Structure formats: C-alpha cells, structure tokens
Short mmCIF file of C-alpha atoms in Angstrom, two decimals:
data_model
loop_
_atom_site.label_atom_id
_atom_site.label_comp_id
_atom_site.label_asym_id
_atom_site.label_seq_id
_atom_site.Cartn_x
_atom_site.Cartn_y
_atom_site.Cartn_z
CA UNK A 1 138.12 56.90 113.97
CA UNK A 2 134.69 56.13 112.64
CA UNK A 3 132.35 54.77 115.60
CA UNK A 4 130.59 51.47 115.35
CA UNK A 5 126.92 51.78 114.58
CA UNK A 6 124.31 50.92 117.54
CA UNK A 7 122.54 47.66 117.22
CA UNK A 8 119.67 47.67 115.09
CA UNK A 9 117.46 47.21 118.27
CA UNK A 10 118.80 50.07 119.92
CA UNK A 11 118.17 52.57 117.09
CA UNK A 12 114.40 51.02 116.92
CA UNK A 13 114.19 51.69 120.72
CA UNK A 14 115.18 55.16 120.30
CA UNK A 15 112.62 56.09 117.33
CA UNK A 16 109.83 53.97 118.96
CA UNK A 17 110.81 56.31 122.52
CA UNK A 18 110.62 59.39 120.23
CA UNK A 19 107.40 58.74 118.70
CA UNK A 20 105.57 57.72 122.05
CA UNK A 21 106.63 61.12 122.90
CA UNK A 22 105.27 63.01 120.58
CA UNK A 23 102.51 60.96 120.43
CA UNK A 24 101.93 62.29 124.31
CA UNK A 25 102.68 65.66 123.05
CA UNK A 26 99.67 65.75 120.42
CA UNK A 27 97.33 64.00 123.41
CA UNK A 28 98.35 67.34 126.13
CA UNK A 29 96.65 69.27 123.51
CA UNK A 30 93.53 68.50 124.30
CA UNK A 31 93.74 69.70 127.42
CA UNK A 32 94.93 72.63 126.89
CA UNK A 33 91.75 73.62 123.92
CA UNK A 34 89.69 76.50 125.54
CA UNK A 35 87.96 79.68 124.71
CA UNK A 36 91.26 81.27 123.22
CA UNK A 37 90.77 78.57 120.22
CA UNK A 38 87.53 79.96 119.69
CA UNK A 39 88.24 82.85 119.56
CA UNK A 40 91.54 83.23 117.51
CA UNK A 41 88.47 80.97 114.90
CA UNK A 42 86.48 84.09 115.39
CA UNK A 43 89.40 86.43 114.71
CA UNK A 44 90.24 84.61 111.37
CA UNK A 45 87.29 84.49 110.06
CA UNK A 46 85.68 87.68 110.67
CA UNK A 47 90.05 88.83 108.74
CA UNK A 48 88.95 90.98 105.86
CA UNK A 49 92.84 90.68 104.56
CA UNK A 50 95.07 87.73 104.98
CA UNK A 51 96.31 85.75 107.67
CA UNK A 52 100.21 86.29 108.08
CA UNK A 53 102.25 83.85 109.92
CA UNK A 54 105.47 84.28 111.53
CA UNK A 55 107.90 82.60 113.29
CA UNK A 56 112.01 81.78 113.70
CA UNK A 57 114.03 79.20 113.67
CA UNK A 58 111.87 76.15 113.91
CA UNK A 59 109.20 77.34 114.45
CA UNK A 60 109.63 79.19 111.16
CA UNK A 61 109.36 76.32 109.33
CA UNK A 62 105.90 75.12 111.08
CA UNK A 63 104.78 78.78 110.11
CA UNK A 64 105.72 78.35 106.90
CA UNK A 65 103.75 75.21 106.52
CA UNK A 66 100.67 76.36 108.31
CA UNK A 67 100.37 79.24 105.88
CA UNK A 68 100.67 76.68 103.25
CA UNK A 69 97.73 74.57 104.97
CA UNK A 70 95.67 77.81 105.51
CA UNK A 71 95.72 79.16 101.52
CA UNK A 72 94.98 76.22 100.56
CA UNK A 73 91.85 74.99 102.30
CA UNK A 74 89.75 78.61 101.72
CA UNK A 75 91.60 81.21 104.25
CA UNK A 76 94.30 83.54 102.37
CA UNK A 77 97.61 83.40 103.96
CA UNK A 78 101.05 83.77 103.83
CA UNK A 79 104.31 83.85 105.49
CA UNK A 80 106.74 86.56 106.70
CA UNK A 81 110.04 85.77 108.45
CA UNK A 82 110.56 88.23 111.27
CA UNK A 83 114.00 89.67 111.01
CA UNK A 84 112.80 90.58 107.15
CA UNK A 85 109.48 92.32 109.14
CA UNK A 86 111.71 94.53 110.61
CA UNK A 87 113.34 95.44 107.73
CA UNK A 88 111.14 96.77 105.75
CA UNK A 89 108.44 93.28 105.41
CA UNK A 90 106.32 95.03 108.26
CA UNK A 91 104.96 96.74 104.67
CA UNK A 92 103.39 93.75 103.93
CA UNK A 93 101.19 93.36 107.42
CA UNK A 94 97.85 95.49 107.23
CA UNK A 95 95.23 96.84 109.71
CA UNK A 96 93.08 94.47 107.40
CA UNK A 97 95.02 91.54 108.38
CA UNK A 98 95.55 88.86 111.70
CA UNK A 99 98.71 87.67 112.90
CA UNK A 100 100.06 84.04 114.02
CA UNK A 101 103.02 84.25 115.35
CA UNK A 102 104.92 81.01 116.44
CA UNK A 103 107.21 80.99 118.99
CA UNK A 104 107.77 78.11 121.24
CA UNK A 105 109.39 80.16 124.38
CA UNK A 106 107.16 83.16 123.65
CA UNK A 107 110.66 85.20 124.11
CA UNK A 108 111.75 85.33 120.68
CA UNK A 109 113.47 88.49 120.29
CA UNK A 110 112.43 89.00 116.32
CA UNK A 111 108.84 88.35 117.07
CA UNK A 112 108.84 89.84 119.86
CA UNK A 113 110.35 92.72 118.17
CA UNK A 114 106.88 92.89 116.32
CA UNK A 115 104.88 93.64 119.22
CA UNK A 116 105.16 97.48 119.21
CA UNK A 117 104.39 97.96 115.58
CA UNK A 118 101.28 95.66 115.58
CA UNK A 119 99.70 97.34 118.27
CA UNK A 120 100.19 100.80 116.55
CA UNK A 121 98.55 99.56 113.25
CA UNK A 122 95.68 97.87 115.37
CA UNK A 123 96.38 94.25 113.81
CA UNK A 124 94.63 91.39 115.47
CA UNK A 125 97.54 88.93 117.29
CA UNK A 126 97.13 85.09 117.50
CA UNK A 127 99.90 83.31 119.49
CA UNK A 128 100.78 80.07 119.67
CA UNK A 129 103.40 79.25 122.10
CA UNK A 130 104.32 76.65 124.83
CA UNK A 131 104.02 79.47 127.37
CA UNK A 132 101.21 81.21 127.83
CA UNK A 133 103.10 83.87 130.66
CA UNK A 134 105.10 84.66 128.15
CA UNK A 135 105.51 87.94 126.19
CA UNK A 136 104.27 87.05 123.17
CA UNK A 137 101.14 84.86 124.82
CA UNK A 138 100.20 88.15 127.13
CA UNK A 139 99.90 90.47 124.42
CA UNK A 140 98.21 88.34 121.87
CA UNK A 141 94.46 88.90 121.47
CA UNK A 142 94.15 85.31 121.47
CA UNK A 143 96.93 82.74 122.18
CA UNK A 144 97.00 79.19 121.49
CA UNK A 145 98.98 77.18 124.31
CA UNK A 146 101.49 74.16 122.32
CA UNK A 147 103.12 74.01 125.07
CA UNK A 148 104.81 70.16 125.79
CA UNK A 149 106.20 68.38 128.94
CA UNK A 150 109.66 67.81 127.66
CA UNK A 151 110.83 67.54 123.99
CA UNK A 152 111.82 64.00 122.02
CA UNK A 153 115.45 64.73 122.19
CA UNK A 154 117.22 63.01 124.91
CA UNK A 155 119.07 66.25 125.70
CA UNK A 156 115.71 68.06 125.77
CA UNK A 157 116.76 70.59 123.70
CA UNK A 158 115.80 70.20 120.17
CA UNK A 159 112.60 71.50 119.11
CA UNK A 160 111.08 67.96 118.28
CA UNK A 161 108.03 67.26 120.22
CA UNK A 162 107.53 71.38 120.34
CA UNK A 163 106.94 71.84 116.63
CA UNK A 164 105.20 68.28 116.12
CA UNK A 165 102.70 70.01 118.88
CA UNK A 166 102.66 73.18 117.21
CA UNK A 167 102.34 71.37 114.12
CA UNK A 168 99.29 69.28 114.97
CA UNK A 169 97.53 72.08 116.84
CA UNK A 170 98.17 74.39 113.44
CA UNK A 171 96.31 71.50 111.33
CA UNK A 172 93.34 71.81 114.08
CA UNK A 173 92.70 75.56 113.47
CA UNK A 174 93.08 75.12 109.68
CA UNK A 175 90.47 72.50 109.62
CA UNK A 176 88.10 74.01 111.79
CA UNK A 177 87.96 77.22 109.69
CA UNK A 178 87.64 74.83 106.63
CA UNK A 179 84.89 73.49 108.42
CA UNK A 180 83.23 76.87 109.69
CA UNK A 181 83.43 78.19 106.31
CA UNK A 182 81.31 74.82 104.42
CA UNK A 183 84.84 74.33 102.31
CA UNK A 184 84.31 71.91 99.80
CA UNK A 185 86.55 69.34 97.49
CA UNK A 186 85.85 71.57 94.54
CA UNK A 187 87.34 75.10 96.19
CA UNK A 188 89.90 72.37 97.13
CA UNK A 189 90.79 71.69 93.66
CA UNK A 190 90.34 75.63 92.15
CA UNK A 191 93.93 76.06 94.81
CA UNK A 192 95.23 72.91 93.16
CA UNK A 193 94.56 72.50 89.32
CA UNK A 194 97.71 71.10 89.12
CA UNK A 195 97.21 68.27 91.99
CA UNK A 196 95.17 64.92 90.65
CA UNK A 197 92.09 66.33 92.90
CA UNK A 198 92.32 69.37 90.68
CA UNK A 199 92.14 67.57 87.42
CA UNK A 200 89.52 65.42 88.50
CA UNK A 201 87.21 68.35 89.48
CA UNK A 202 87.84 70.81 87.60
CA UNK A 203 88.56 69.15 83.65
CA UNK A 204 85.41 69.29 81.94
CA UNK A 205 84.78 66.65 78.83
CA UNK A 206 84.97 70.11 76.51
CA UNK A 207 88.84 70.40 77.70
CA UNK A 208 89.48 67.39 76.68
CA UNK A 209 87.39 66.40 73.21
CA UNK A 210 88.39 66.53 69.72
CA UNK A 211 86.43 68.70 67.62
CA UNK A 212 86.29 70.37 64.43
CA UNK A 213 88.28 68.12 61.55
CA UNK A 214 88.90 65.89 64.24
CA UNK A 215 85.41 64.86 64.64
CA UNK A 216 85.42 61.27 63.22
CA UNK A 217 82.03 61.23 61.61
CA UNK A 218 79.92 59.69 58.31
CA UNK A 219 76.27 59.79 57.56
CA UNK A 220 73.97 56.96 57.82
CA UNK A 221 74.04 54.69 54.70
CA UNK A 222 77.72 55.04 54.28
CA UNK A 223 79.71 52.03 53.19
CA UNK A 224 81.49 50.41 55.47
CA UNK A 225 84.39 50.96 53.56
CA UNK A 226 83.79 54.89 54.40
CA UNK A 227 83.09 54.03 58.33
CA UNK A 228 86.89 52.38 58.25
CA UNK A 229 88.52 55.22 56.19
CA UNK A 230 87.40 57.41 58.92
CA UNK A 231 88.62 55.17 61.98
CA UNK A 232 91.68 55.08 60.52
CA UNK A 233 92.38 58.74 59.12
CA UNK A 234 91.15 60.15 62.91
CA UNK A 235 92.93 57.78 65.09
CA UNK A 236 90.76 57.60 67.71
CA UNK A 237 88.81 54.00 67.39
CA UNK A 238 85.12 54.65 66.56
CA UNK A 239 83.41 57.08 64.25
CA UNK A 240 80.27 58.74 64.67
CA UNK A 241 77.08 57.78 62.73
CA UNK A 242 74.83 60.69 62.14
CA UNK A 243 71.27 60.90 60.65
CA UNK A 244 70.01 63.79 58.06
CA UNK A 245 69.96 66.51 61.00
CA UNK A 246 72.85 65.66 62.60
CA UNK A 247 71.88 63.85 65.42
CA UNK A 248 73.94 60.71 66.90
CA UNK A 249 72.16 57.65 65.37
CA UNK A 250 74.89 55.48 66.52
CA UNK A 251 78.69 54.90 66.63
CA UNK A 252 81.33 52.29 64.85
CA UNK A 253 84.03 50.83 66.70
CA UNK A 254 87.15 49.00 66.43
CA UNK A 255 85.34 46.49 68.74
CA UNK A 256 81.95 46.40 66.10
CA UNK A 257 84.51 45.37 63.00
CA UNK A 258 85.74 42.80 64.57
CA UNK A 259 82.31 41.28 65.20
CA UNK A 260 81.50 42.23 61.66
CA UNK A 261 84.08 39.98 60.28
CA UNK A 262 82.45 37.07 62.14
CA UNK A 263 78.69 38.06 60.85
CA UNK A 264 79.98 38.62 56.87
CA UNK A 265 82.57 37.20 54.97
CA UNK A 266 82.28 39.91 52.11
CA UNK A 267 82.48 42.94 53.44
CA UNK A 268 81.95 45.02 49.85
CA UNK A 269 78.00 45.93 50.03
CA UNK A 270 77.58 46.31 54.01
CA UNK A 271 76.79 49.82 55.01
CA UNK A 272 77.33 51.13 58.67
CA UNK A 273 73.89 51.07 59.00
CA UNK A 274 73.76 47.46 59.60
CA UNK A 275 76.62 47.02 61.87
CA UNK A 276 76.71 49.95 64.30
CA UNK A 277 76.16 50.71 67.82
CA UNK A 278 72.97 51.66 68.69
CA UNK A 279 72.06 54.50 70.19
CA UNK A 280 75.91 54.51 71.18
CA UNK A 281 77.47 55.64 74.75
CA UNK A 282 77.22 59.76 74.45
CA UNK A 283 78.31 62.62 76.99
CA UNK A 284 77.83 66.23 77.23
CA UNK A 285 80.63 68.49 77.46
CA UNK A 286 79.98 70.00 80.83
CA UNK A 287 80.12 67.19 82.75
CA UNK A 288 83.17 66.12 84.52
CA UNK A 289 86.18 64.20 82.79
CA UNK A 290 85.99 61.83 85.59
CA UNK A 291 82.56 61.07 85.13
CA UNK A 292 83.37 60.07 81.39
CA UNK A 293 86.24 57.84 82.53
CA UNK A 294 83.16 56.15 84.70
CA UNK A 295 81.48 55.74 81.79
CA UNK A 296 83.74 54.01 80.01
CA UNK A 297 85.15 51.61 82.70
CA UNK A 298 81.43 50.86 83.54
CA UNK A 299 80.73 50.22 79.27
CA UNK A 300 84.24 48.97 78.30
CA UNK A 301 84.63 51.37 75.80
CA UNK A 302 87.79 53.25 75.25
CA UNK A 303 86.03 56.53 73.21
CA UNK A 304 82.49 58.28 73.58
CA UNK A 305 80.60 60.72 71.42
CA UNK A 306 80.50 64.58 72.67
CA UNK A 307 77.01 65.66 71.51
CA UNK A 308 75.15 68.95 72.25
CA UNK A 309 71.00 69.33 73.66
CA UNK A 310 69.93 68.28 70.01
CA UNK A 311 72.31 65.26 70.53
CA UNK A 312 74.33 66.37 67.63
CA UNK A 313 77.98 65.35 67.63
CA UNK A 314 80.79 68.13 69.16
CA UNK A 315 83.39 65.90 69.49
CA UNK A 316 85.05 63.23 70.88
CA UNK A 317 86.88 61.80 73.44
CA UNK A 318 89.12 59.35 74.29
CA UNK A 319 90.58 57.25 76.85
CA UNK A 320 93.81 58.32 75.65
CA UNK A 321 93.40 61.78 76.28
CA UNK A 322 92.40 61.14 79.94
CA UNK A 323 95.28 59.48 80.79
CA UNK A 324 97.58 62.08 79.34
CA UNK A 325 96.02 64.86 81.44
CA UNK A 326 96.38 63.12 84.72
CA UNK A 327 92.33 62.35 85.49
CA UNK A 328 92.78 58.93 85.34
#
C-alpha cells in the first residue's frame, strides 16, 4: 500500500534542516585551513605533469568534478577511478604528476590500495579526507582535512554534508591556484570556445564578416538605383560607398532610403552621393565580435563596414550573423 505523503511543511522542515547543515559543514572549514593548504598549492603548482584525482564511491563523483574545475581554470587534470588504477590505469599516473585522492574515511581500500605504488614512482600525494589519522591523511605529502561533525542524513550515514564539504573545499584550492597563477577570462574562454564566455572572447569580427562577392559595395557617384540593386542582391541592409582608392567614403542603409523617400519624391537622378552616411560606423577585423555588437546597440545599426589600416572595405558584418554564433 502506497504511503501518504508528509505535509508540505514537514518536507520544507526537513530540506531547510539539511541545508543548515551543510551550511555548518562549509563554515568548519575554515577552521580547519592551515599550512597543509599551502602547501598541497605549492605542490600543484610547482606539477610539471597533470594533476590526477581519485576517489570511490561518492567521493568519486566530487573527484570527478574537481578535475573538471581544475582543467578548466589553467591547471591540467584529470580523473582516474581507483579499482581501474589497479588494473592497469596506474599507467596513466607519472613521476611528473600529483595526486588528490578523495576519500572521506581515509580507509578506502582501492585508494588505499594506491599507496604502495605511488611511493615507488615518487608521485607527490594530496589528501583530502575527514580524518586526518587516517591512512590515507598520514601518508599524503599534504592532506586537506573535510572532515564534518555529522552528515545531513538523519541516519548519519549518507555521504551528504561529507561531499558538499569536500566539494566546497575542492572549489577553494581550484580558485586559489587560478588566482596564484594570474588566470584570466580569456584562458577561461580558450578551455571553453564552445561556452557563451568563449564566443564572446575569442570570435574576432574576421570570423564572422562577409567578404569577397559578398562585399556589398558601389563607387561614389553611383545611382541610387545601383546603391538599391546592391542592398537587395547581398541581403545584408547597407552597402558600402567607396571613393577612387577604395577607401570607405560612407555607407547606404535600409534606414537612409527610407529618409530618402521623405527628402525626394523622384528618385530617378539622385546618386548615393547625396544620400549616404557619412563617414559611416566602421570596425577592424581584429577586434572582438562583442565589441561590434557594442557598436551597434550603442549606434542602432544592425550592419557595419569591415575595413583594413587604409580604411578600405574587407567586409561586412551583420547583426544577424552575431546572433547565429551565440555572441549575442
């Protein structure tokens, strides 16, 4: 038979009672920061090789993640599961590298199980456990003490307020090696060119622009007509207006014709001349796709001109093409 559900207020009781006690268990941390912080910091960042976290169980998963927060803010790491160490994985764990194991007991037979084979290739040993008599803890060259009063689960046996700790206090050491090695946004970005941080620091206008026959362009003295022809057959709003030497003299927009319309009600002998945009908004192609969607939000324009050092036309770019590769 299916048991009733608790009252609403009961299950908020028992999720507000969990998070106060993990919220304790991040605050004991403090406490426990000494000299073995510094120095598994020192460790790490004197590592010639990469940082390989272990762990079981639970604490498997918090490696796993830690690795994950380590690669990607400027120290290589990754993660090997310690029953696969012993079976052959151990091949992946050099005298170039440093160690994390997790282990919340310090007992864990698998990492535990490591011990021997680390000390005979000479590979540094972080810790981080909620013991630091134990086994692991004794024999690391630095150990990081997680350890918590009691865990969130009313039976105090789940690992919850164990791996939040271990959790928080793996975020601290990532972050303070970010920190210690002047990690920026843009080496950020280079580990995520697929995030939205990535696109906005790393897509250059050139990435982006239409060039070649896509260039919309006419000379100065065109017709109108020709300015229109070009709009149209390019598809991108505006056309460039360039002088004798190629240089940008000014640009046409959709937004220009429709103040043309109001200024001339026979639109036969007007050249572009007479109606453009002048000098017109312009960008190099170096700088930053996020700096031309600035641009544009600032000016109210939906295109800008691409134009080399002689402010000759490259290409062009459009608002259109920003939003399809995620900078916007």
């Amino acid at each position: 038979m299916r048991q009733p559900l608790a009252p609403p207020s009961l299950l908020r009781e028992s999720a507000l009672r969990t998070l106060q006690i993990e919220q304790a268990a991040i605050g004991g941390l403090q406490a426990k920061l000494d000299e073995n912080f510094d120095r598994a910091c020192e460790l790490i960042l004197a590592c010639q090789g990469r940082v390989v976290v272990t762990g079981m169980g639970k604490s498997g998963h918090i490696a796993g993640k830690l690795a994950a927060t380590l690669a990607s803010t400027g120290t290589p790491a990754f993660f090997v599961h310690p029953g696969e160490a012993s079976h052959g994985d151990l091949g992946m764990i050099t005298r170039s590298d440093v160690v994390l194991a997790l282990s919340n007991s310090g007992e864990t037979a698998e990492v535990t199980a490591l011990l021997p084979l680390l000390k005979r290739l000479g590979t540094p040993l972080v810790s981080m456990t909620g013991r630091p008599d134990s086994t692991l803890a004794k024999h690391a060259d630095a150990h990081l003490n997680s350890g918590v009063e009691r865990e969130a689960c009313p039976l105090d046996l789940a690992p919850t307020s164990s791996t939040t700790a271990a959790l928080a206090l793996g975020d601290a050491l990532a972050v303070a090696l970010l920190e210690a090695r002047g990690f920026t946004a843009e080496d950020f970005a280079l580990s995520h060119p697929g995030g939205s941080l990535g696109k906005r620091l790393l897509l250059r206008v050139r990435d982006l622009m239409h060039d070649g026959a896509r260039l919309p362009q006419v000379p100065l003295g065109s017709p109108l007509r020709d300015a229109l022809l070009e709009i149209t057959r390019q598809g991108l709003g505006f056309t460039c207006v360039v002088d004798s030497d190629g240089r940008l003299a000014g640009v046409y927009t959709d937004g220009d014709l429709r103040r043309t319309l109001d200024q001339f009600h026979n639109l036969r002998d007007v050249i572009v001349d007479d109606v453009m945009t002048r000098p017109g908004k312009r960008i190099a192609p170096d700088i930053l796709a996020a700096e031309a969607v600035r641009i544009m939000e600032e000016s109210r324009i939906t295109a800008l001109a691409v134009v080399d050092e002689q402010q000759r036309p490259i290409g062009a770019l459009h608002m259109h093409d920003l939003l399809a590769s995620g900078v916007i």
